[in-house]
Coordinates of C-alpha atoms in Angstrom, one line a residue:
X1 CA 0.6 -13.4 -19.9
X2 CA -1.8 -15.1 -22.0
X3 CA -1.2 -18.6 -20.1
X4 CA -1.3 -16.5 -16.6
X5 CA -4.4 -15.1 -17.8
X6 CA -6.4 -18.3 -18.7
X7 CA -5.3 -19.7 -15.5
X8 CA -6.8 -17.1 -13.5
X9 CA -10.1 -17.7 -15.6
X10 CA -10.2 -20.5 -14.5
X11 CA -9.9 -19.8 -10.4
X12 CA -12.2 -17.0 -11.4
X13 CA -14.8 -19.5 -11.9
X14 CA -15.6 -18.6 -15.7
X15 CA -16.9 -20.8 -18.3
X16 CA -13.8 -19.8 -20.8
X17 CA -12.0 -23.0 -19.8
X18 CA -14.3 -25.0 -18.0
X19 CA -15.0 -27.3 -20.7
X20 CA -11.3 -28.7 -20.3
X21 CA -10.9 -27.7 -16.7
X22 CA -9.8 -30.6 -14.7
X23 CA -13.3 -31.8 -12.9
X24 CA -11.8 -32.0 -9.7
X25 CA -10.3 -27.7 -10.2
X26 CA -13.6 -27.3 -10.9
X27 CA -15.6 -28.2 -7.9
X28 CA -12.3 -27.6 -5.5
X29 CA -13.6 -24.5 -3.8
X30 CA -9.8 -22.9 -3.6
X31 CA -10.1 -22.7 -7.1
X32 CA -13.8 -21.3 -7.8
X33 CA -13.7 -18.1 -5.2
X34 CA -11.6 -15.8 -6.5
X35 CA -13.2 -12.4 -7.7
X36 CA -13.1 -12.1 -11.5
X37 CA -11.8 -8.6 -10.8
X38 CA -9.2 -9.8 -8.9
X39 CA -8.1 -12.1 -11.0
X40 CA -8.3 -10.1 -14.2
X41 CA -5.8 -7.6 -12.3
X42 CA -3.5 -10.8 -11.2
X43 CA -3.7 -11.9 -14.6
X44 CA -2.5 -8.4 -15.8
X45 CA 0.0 -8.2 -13.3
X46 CA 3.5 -9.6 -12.5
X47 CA 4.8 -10.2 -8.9
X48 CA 7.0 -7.2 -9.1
X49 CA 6.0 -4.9 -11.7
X50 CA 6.4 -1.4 -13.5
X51 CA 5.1 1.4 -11.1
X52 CA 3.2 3.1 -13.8
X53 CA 2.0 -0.1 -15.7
X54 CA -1.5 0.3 -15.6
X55 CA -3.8 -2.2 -14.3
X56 CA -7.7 -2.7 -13.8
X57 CA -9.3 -2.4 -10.5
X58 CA -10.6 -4.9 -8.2
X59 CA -12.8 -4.8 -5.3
X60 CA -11.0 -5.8 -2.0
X61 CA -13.8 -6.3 0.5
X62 CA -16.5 -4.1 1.2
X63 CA -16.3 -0.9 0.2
X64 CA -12.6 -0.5 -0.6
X65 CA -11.0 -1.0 -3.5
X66 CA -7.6 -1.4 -5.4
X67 CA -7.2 1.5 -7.7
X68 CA -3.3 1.6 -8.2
X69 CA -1.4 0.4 -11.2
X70 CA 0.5 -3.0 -11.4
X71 CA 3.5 -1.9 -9.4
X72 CA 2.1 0.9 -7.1
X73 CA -1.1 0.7 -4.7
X74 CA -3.7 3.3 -4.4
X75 CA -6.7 2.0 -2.0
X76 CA -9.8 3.5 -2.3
X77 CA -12.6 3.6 0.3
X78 CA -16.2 4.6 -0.6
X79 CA -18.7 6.1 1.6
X80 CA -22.1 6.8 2.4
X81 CA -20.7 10.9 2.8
X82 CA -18.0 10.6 -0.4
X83 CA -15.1 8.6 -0.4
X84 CA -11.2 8.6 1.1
X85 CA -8.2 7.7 -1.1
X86 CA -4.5 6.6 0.2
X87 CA -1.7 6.8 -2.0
X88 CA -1.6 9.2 -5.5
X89 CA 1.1 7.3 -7.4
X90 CA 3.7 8.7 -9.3
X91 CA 3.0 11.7 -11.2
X92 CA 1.8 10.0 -13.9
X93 CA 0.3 7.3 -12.4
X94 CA -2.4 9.6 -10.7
X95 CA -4.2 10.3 -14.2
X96 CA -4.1 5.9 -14.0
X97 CA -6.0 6.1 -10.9
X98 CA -7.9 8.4 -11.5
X99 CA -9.5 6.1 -14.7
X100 CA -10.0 3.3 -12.6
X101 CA -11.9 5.0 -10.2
X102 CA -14.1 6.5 -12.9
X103 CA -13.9 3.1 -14.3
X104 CA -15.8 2.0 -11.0
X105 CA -19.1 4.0 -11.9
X106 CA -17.1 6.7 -9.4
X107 CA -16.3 10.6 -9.9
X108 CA -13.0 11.0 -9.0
X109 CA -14.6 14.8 -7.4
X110 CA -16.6 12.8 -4.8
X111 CA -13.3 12.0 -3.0
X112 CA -13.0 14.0 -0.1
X113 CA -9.7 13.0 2.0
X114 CA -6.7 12.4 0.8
X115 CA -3.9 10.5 2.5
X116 CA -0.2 8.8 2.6
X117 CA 1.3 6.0 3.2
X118 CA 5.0 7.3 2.9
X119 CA 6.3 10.9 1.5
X120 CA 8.4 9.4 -1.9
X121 CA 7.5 10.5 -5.1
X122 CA 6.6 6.8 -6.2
X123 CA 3.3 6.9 -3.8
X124 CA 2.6 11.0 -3.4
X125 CA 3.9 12.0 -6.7
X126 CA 0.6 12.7 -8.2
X127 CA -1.1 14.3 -5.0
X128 CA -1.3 17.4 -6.7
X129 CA -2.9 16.3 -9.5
X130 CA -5.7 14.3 -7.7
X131 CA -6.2 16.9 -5.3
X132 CA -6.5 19.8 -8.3
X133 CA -9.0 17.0 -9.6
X134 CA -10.9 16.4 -6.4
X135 CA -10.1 19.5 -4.1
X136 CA -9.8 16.7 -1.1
X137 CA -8.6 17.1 1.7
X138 CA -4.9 16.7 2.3
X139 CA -4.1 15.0 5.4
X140 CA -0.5 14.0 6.5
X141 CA 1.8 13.6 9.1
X142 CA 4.1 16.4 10.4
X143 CA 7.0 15.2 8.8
X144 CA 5.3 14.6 5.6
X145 CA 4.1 17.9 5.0
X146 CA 6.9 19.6 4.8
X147 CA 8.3 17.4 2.1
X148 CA 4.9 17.4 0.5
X149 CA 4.8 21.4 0.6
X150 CA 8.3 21.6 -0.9
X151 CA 8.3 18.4 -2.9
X152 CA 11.5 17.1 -1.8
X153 CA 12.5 14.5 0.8
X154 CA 14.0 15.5 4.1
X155 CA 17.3 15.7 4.5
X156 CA 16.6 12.8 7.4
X157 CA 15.3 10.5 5.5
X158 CA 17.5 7.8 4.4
X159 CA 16.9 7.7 0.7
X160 CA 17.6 11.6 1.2
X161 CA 18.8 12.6 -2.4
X162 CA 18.1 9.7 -4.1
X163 CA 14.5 10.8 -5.4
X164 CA 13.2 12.8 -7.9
X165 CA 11.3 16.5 -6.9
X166 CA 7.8 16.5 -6.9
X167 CA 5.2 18.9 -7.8
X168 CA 4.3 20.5 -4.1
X169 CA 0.9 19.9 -2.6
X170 CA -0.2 21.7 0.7
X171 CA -0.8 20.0 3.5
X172 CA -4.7 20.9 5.4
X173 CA -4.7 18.1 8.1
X174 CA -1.7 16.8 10.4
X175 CA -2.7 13.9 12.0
X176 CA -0.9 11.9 14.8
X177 CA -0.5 8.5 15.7
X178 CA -3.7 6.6 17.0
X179 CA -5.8 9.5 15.5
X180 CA -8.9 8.8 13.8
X181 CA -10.1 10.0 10.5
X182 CA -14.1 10.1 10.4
X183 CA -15.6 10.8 7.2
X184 CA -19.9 9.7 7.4
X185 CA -19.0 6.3 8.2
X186 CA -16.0 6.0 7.6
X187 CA -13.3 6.0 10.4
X188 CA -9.2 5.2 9.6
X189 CA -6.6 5.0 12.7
X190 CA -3.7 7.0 11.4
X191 CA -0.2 4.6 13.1
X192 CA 3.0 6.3 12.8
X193 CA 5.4 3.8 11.3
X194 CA 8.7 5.9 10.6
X195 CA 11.3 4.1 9.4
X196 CA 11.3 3.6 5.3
X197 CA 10.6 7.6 5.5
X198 CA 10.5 10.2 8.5
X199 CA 6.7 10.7 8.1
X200 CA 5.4 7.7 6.9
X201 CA 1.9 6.2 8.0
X202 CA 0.3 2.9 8.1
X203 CA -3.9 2.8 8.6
X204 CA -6.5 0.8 9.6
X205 CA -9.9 0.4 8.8
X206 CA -12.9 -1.8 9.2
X207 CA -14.7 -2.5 6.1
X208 CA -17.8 -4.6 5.5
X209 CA -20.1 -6.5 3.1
X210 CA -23.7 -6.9 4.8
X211 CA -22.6 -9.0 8.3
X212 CA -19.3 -9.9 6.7
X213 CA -16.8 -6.7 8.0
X214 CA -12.7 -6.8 8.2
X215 CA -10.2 -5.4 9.6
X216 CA -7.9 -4.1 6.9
X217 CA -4.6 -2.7 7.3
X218 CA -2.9 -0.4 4.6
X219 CA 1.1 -1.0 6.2
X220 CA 3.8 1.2 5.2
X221 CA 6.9 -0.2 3.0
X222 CA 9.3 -0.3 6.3
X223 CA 11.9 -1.4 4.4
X224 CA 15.9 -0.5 5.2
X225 CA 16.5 1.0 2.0
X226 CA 19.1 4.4 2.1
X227 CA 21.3 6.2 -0.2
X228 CA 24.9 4.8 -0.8
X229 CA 26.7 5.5 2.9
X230 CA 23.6 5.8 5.0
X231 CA 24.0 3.8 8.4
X232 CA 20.6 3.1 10.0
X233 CA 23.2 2.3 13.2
X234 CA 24.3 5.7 13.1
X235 CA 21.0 7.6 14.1
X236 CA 20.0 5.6 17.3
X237 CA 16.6 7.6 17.7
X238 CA 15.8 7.1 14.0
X239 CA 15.9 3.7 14.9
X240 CA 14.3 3.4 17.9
X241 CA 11.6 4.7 16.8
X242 CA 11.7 1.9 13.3
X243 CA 11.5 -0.9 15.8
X244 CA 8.8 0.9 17.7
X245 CA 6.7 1.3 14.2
X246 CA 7.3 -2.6 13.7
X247 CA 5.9 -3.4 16.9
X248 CA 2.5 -1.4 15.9
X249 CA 2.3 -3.3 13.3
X250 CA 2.2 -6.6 14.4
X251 CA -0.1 -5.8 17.1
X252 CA -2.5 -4.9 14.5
X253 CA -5.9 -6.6 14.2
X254 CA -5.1 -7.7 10.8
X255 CA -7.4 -9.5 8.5
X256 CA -6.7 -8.0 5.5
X257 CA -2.8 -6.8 4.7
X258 CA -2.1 -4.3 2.0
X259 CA 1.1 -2.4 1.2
X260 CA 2.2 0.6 -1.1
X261 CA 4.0 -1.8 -3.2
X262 CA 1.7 -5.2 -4.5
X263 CA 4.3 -7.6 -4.4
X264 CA 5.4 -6.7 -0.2
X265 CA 2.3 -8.2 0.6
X266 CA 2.2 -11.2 -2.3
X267 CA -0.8 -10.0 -3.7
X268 CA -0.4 -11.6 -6.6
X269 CA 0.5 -14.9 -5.3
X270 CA -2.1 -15.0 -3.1
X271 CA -4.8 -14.1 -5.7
X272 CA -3.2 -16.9 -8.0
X273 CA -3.2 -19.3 -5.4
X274 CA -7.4 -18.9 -5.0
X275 CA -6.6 -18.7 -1.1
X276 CA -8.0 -15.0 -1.2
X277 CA -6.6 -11.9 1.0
X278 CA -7.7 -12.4 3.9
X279 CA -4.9 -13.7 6.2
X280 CA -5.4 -12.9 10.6
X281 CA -1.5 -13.4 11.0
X282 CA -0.2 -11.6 7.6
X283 CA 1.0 -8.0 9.7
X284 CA 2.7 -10.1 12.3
X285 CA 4.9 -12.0 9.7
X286 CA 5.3 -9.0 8.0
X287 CA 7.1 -7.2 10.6
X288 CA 9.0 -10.2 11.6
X289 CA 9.8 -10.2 7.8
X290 CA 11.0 -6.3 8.2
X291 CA 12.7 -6.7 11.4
X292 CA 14.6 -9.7 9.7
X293 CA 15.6 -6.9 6.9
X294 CA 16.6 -4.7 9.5
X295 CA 18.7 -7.0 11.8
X296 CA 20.8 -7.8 8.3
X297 CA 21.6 -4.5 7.7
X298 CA 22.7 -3.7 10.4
X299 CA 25.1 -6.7 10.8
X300 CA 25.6 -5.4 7.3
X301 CA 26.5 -2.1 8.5
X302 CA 28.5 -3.6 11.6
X303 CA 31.1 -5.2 9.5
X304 CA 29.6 -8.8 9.9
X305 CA 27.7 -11.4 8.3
X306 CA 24.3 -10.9 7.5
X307 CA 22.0 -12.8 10.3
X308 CA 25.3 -13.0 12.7

């Protein structure tokens, strides 16, 4: 870590190395533009990490910011009317986010929405606990809040079984695909992206420093994961409506790709690398990535060899 660290220092642009720095890292601008909060968060981090291994937080672009732990995203936006979180963590991660966002100069009350990505215990786990700390606004998808009211997964889901109960959290908002939530502002395009989970949602968002804005995406996991027996080829709507969810995606304007899980997207490889986050063609190769997964399984499923 300590050698991960000092390398980052070093992209970061500090002044802890630079008196050994290789001249030529120095002045390479790949290697002097990456945020020191970024970088203190990839130097804390592992590509695949703990889900409650907490982590500092790091401005994104704009007003949104990365508020998770090493392992799990939470994505905070801040506006000029209060401010709209996505993702809660596990149960115990939520008290983790919650820190950083007070960390940020930020009281966790002035949160007013709350939203999903998808309804597992990993990313909604500690929705009750940030909403008893914020009284947001709990907006999901249909299929989300019923297993967000009881705080177990659907029996449709594939990982059905498989996860741990949660502590139940009412729903007050169902939104629908290609429905916008406004908040001052603020204004996120809810995309239904079933597939890793019945109800799960993906969102997009314009955010902006001065003249500078992106177009960020928060995409689901998407991944084929299931309990032991599950056959994705067995529910033919189920999965109609998967490859219809990774077709949204790709058509998304896409600067900026983040993901409930850091390492789906590379974050930290691509904060190591000083090339930065944003990426135009990242949700495109993303779902070709998924669709890839997908096509394995189910020549997996089917009896023959994966990517016959």
């Amino acid at each position: 870590m300590y050698a991960k660290l000092a390398s980052l220092a070093l992209l970061a642009g500090t002044s802890l190395l630079a008196s050994c720095a290789n001249a030529s890292a120095i002045n390479s601008p790949a290697l002097t533009e990456i945020p020191a909060d970024q970088a203190a968060w990839a130097a804390e981090c592992e590509r695949w990490d703990n889900w409650d291994k907490p982590a500092p937080p790091f401005q994104i672009h704009g007003g949104t910011y990365y508020v998770g732990t090493c392992g799990i995203s939470a994505i905070l936006i801040t506006g000029d009317e209060g401010h709209i979180l996505i993702d809660s963590g596990t149960e115990a991660g939520a008290d983790l986010i919650a820190a950083n966002i007070r960390s940020l100069g930020i009281d966790p009350a002035a949160i007013d929405i709350l939203l999903h990505s998808h309804e597992h215990f990993d990313h909604v786990g500690g929705h009750a606990t940030i909403q008893a700390l914020t009284n947001a606004r709990v907006v999901t998808s249909l299929e989300a809040a019923e297993v967000l009211g009881s705080g177990i997964i659907s029996e449709d889901d594939p990982q059905y079984g498989t996860h741990e109960p949660m502590t139940p959290v009412a729903a007050n908002t169902l939104v629908l695909d290609g429905e916008v939530i406004t908040l001052g502002s603020l204004e996120l395009t809810a995309i239904e992206t079933p597939g890793h989970s019945p109800g799960a949602l993906s969102w997009a968002w314009r955010s902006c420093e001065g003249s500078d804005c992106r177009s960020i995406v928060y995409a689901d996991s998407l991944s084929p994961v299931s309990r032991e027996g599950y056959k994705f080829s067995d529910h033919a709507a189920y999965l109609g409506n998967y490859r219809q969810a990774l077709g949204r995606v790709a058509a998304l304007d896409c600067e900026i790709l983040l993901t409930p899980h850091p390492s789906a997207s590379d974050m930290v490889r691509k904060i190591e690398s000083g090339k930065g986050l944003v990426d135009p063609s990242a949700c495109q190769r993303y779902a070709d990535s998924i669709n890839t997964r997908l096509d394995e399984r189910l020549d997996s499923e089917m009896g023959a060899p994966n990517g016959g």
